[in-house]
Short mmCIF file of C-alpha atoms in Angstrom, two decimals:
data_model
loop_
_atom_site.label_atom_id
_atom_site.label_comp_id
_atom_site.label_asym_id
_atom_site.label_seq_id
_atom_site.Cartn_x
_atom_site.Cartn_y
_atom_site.Cartn_z
CA MET A 12 78.81 86.35 84.78
CA THR A 13 79.17 86.13 81.03
CA GLN A 14 81.39 88.39 79.02
CA ARG A 15 82.96 88.22 75.62
CA LYS A 16 86.68 88.41 76.22
CA LYS A 17 89.64 88.56 73.90
CA ALA A 18 93.26 89.47 74.44
CA VAL A 19 93.94 93.20 74.54
CA THR A 20 97.21 93.88 72.76
CA ILE A 21 99.20 97.10 72.99
CA SER A 22 102.68 98.41 72.39
CA PRO A 23 104.77 98.27 75.60
CA ASN A 24 105.74 101.91 75.03
CA SER A 25 102.15 103.19 75.07
CA LYS A 26 101.10 103.08 78.71
CA LEU A 27 98.11 105.32 79.34
CA THR A 28 96.33 106.81 82.35
CA PHE A 29 92.56 106.55 82.19
CA VAL A 30 89.97 108.12 84.46
CA LEU A 31 86.62 106.52 83.62
CA VAL A 32 83.56 108.43 84.83
CA HIS A 33 80.22 106.64 85.05
CA GLY A 34 76.82 108.02 84.14
CA ALA A 35 73.57 108.50 86.05
CA TRP A 36 72.47 105.80 88.52
CA HIS A 37 75.75 103.92 88.13
CA GLY A 38 78.99 103.86 90.09
CA GLY A 39 82.62 103.00 89.51
CA TRP A 40 81.53 99.35 89.60
CA CYS A 41 80.17 99.57 86.02
CA TRP A 42 83.73 99.75 84.63
CA SER A 43 84.98 96.56 86.31
CA ARG A 44 84.94 94.48 83.11
CA VAL A 45 86.93 97.18 81.30
CA ALA A 46 89.30 98.36 84.03
CA GLY A 47 90.65 94.88 84.76
CA PRO A 48 91.90 94.12 81.24
CA LEU A 49 93.30 97.63 80.83
CA ARG A 50 95.26 97.29 84.07
CA ASP A 51 96.42 93.82 83.05
CA ALA A 52 97.79 95.43 79.87
CA GLY A 53 99.86 97.80 82.00
CA HIS A 54 97.69 100.92 82.07
CA THR A 55 96.73 103.05 85.05
CA VAL A 56 92.96 103.15 85.50
CA TYR A 57 90.81 105.06 87.98
CA THR A 58 87.06 104.46 88.23
CA PRO A 59 85.79 106.96 90.82
CA THR A 60 82.21 106.90 92.04
CA LEU A 61 80.39 110.23 92.08
CA THR A 62 78.92 111.60 95.30
CA GLY A 63 75.58 110.04 96.26
CA LEU A 64 75.82 107.03 93.95
CA GLY A 65 77.03 103.43 94.17
CA GLU A 66 79.05 102.75 97.31
CA ARG A 67 78.73 106.48 98.08
CA SER A 68 74.92 106.39 98.00
CA HIS A 69 74.86 107.11 101.73
CA LEU A 70 76.03 110.63 100.80
CA LEU A 71 72.93 111.33 98.71
CA SER A 72 71.84 114.92 99.39
CA ASP A 73 69.73 117.66 97.85
CA SER A 74 72.94 119.71 97.74
CA THR A 75 74.60 117.25 95.33
CA THR A 76 74.72 119.23 92.11
CA LEU A 77 76.42 118.79 88.77
CA GLN A 78 79.25 120.93 90.13
CA THR A 79 79.68 118.43 92.97
CA PHE A 80 80.40 115.75 90.37
CA VAL A 81 82.92 117.97 88.61
CA ASP A 82 84.64 118.61 91.94
CA ASP A 83 84.73 114.85 92.60
CA ILE A 84 86.77 114.23 89.45
CA VAL A 85 88.94 117.33 89.76
CA ASN A 86 89.92 116.15 93.23
CA VAL A 87 90.84 112.69 91.93
CA LEU A 88 93.19 114.31 89.42
CA VAL A 89 94.71 116.63 92.01
CA TRP A 90 95.02 114.31 95.00
CA GLU A 91 96.33 111.41 92.91
CA ASP A 92 98.59 113.89 91.06
CA LEU A 93 97.46 112.57 87.69
CA ARG A 94 98.70 114.13 84.47
CA ASN A 95 98.34 113.39 80.77
CA VAL A 96 95.00 111.77 81.56
CA VAL A 97 92.59 110.25 79.05
CA LEU A 98 89.30 111.36 80.63
CA VAL A 99 86.28 109.30 79.64
CA GLY A 100 82.70 110.29 80.44
CA HIS A 101 79.83 107.90 79.83
CA SER A 102 76.28 109.15 79.27
CA PHE A 103 75.43 111.83 81.90
CA ALA A 104 79.15 112.11 82.70
CA GLY A 105 79.72 113.86 79.40
CA LEU A 106 78.57 116.94 81.30
CA VAL A 107 81.00 116.14 84.09
CA ILE A 108 84.09 115.82 81.91
CA SER A 109 83.23 119.07 80.13
CA GLY A 110 83.31 120.76 83.53
CA VAL A 111 86.58 119.08 84.47
CA ALA A 112 88.20 120.15 81.20
CA ASP A 113 87.05 123.70 81.83
CA ALA A 114 88.55 123.68 85.33
CA ILE A 115 91.82 121.82 85.00
CA PRO A 116 92.79 121.20 81.34
CA GLU A 117 96.52 121.12 82.10
CA ARG A 118 96.17 117.64 83.62
CA LEU A 119 94.34 116.16 80.63
CA ALA A 120 95.57 114.67 77.35
CA ARG A 121 92.25 113.88 75.67
CA LEU A 122 88.51 113.71 76.29
CA ILE A 123 86.37 110.77 75.19
CA TYR A 124 82.61 111.32 75.27
CA PHE A 125 81.32 107.76 75.49
CA ASP A 126 77.74 107.85 74.16
CA ALA A 127 77.48 110.94 76.32
CA PHE A 128 75.46 114.09 76.85
CA ILE A 129 76.82 117.47 75.78
CA LEU A 130 74.99 120.66 76.81
CA ASP A 131 75.73 124.33 76.35
CA SER A 132 76.98 126.31 79.31
CA GLY A 133 74.15 127.38 81.60
CA ILE A 134 71.74 124.67 80.36
CA SER A 135 70.61 121.97 82.78
CA THR A 136 69.34 118.53 81.80
CA PHE A 137 65.82 119.54 82.85
CA ASP A 138 66.05 122.61 80.60
CA THR A 139 66.17 120.26 77.60
CA LEU A 140 62.97 118.38 78.53
CA PRO A 141 59.30 119.32 78.09
CA ALA A 142 57.64 120.68 81.23
CA PRO A 143 55.29 117.66 81.64
CA VAL A 144 58.30 115.30 81.54
CA VAL A 145 60.10 117.35 84.18
CA GLU A 146 57.00 117.32 86.38
CA LYS A 147 56.74 113.55 86.02
CA LEU A 148 60.40 113.05 86.92
CA GLU A 149 60.18 115.34 89.93
CA ALA A 150 57.11 113.47 91.16
CA ALA A 151 58.92 110.16 90.77
CA ALA A 152 61.96 111.58 92.58
CA SER A 153 59.83 112.44 95.60
CA GLN A 154 58.69 108.82 95.79
CA ALA A 155 62.07 107.14 95.30
CA GLY A 156 62.21 105.94 98.90
CA THR A 157 65.31 107.97 99.68
CA ALA A 158 65.79 110.57 102.39
CA THR A 159 66.11 113.28 99.76
CA PRO A 160 64.51 113.51 96.29
CA ALA A 161 66.32 111.34 93.75
CA LEU A 162 65.54 109.99 90.30
CA PRO A 163 64.68 106.26 90.46
CA ALA A 164 66.95 103.98 88.47
CA PRO A 165 65.72 102.77 85.06
CA LYS A 166 65.34 99.17 84.04
CA PRO A 167 68.61 97.79 82.58
CA LYS A 168 66.85 96.83 79.34
CA SER A 169 66.32 100.53 78.62
CA LEU A 170 70.13 100.83 78.43
CA GLY A 171 70.20 98.30 75.62
CA LEU A 172 71.16 95.26 77.70
CA THR A 173 69.70 91.91 76.65
CA SER A 174 71.79 89.24 78.38
CA PRO A 175 70.15 87.98 81.60
CA GLU A 176 73.56 87.93 83.28
CA ASP A 177 74.27 91.53 82.30
CA ILE A 178 70.81 92.67 83.36
CA GLU A 179 71.19 91.02 86.76
CA PHE A 180 74.66 92.51 87.22
CA VAL A 181 73.38 96.04 86.57
CA ALA A 182 69.94 95.84 88.19
CA SER A 183 71.39 94.86 91.57
CA ARG A 184 73.76 97.85 91.59
CA LEU A 185 71.90 100.85 90.18
CA THR A 186 71.02 103.52 92.76
CA PRO A 187 68.77 106.62 92.65
CA HIS A 188 70.40 109.66 91.07
CA PRO A 189 70.60 113.02 92.90
CA LEU A 190 67.75 115.19 91.59
CA ALA A 191 69.72 118.43 91.93
CA ALA A 192 72.30 117.15 89.42
CA TYR A 193 69.59 117.20 86.75
CA LYS A 194 68.25 120.60 87.84
CA THR A 195 71.60 122.41 87.88
CA ALA A 196 73.82 123.49 85.00
CA LEU A 197 77.51 123.99 84.45
CA GLN A 198 78.84 127.46 83.84
CA LEU A 199 81.71 126.93 81.39
CA ARG A 200 84.26 129.67 80.88
CA GLN A 201 85.65 128.12 77.70
CA PRO A 202 84.14 126.33 74.68
CA GLN A 203 83.29 122.64 75.00
CA GLY A 204 86.48 120.64 75.45
CA ASN A 205 88.55 123.73 76.26
CA GLY A 206 90.89 123.19 73.31
CA LEU A 207 91.70 119.57 74.18
CA PRO A 208 91.46 116.76 71.61
CA CYS A 209 87.89 115.45 71.83
CA THR A 210 86.38 112.23 70.54
CA TYR A 211 82.73 111.22 70.56
CA LEU A 212 82.20 107.44 70.72
CA HIS A 213 78.69 106.76 69.45
CA CYS A 214 77.08 103.41 70.33
CA ASN A 215 74.76 102.29 67.54
CA GLN A 216 73.42 98.81 68.37
CA PRO A 217 70.90 100.10 69.24
CA VAL A 218 71.14 103.90 69.25
CA PHE A 219 70.36 105.42 72.66
CA GLN A 220 67.97 108.18 71.62
CA ALA A 221 68.51 110.32 74.72
CA VAL A 222 72.03 111.23 73.54
CA ALA A 223 71.27 111.41 69.81
CA ALA A 224 71.31 115.21 69.68
CA SER A 225 74.65 115.32 71.50
CA SER A 226 76.12 112.78 69.11
CA ASP A 227 74.90 114.76 66.12
CA TRP A 228 76.39 117.96 67.53
CA ALA A 229 79.77 116.33 68.07
CA LYS A 230 79.71 114.86 64.57
CA SER A 231 79.17 118.34 63.13
CA GLN A 232 82.25 119.82 64.83
CA ALA A 233 85.21 120.13 62.47
CA ASP A 234 87.76 119.86 65.28
CA TRP A 235 86.19 116.82 66.99
CA HIS A 236 86.67 113.17 66.10
CA TRP A 237 83.47 111.11 65.84
CA THR A 238 83.37 107.33 65.62
CA THR A 239 81.04 104.42 66.30
CA LEU A 240 80.99 101.36 68.52
CA ALA A 241 78.90 98.37 67.50
CA SER A 242 77.29 97.91 70.89
CA CYS A 243 74.56 99.25 73.15
CA HIS A 244 74.60 102.25 75.48
CA ALA A 245 75.88 100.08 78.34
CA ALA A 246 78.74 98.70 76.24
CA MET A 247 81.17 98.62 79.16
CA VAL A 248 78.99 95.85 80.58
CA SER A 249 77.83 94.05 77.43
CA ASP A 250 80.97 94.31 75.28
CA PRO A 251 83.97 95.18 77.46
CA ASP A 252 86.44 93.87 74.89
CA LEU A 253 85.17 96.31 72.27
CA VAL A 254 85.33 99.15 74.77
CA CYS A 255 88.90 98.29 75.78
CA GLU A 256 90.01 98.25 72.16
CA ALA A 257 88.26 101.55 71.43
CA LEU A 258 89.74 103.29 74.48
CA LEU A 259 93.24 102.11 73.66
CA ARG A 260 92.91 103.22 70.06
CA LEU A 261 91.29 106.56 70.80
CA GLY A 262 93.43 107.36 73.81
CA SER A 263 96.80 106.59 72.28
CA PRO A 264 99.06 109.62 71.72
CA GLU A 265 100.24 107.94 68.51
CA SER A 266 96.74 108.02 67.04
CA GLU A 267 96.05 110.34 64.14
CA LEU A 268 92.94 111.79 65.76
CA PRO A 269 92.32 115.54 66.15
#
């Protein structure tokens, strides 16, 4: 397994608590190259796997909705009694962390949308797609080879990965994604971010077009911080050192971010 590593340096007085939430088809495993160095630097890091994915793929069900994912992360915060958390959502999990912030903001310090989706309250992922695309995805979900309809995993190259080692690492671990999570929408009671400091981390080498509209929206918000990462959509796999540095910088309470 090849990875570009460098020493992660940090002030001894700046210990942080991260909860890193993976995107569609992934699991907590995708953060392994990031979580290790952060823990070695003295931080607390949780990498939960959402219901029906990764090592919890045996729980795949047609009742696994987007709200199920929000409940997964809320329960991690509550049962582990976590506070002052830097909550990071990658890709599809941008929707998840928005729901968590709406439900339990008092346990959070900051939100980091890591090349992530952002949708208005009441809008599902399928609502944003043309009808023929939705029909194609639903047809594919019915043929995924799972007991319940699920979206087949994409090829790792579509996530921007180029290294054979990285592609092999991801391809052997991706699992079908619960269809109902794409069909259901969050009902937010508060505006996006619920008043918490929010940062959008936009990966630009190459740009992942599926999240381009979300990135543009975040960039247009006066009270959000928007920044770039010179890596691909799956940067936690391809460039874990860059991701570690970005999370430490963006998550630090001493930062001058909004």
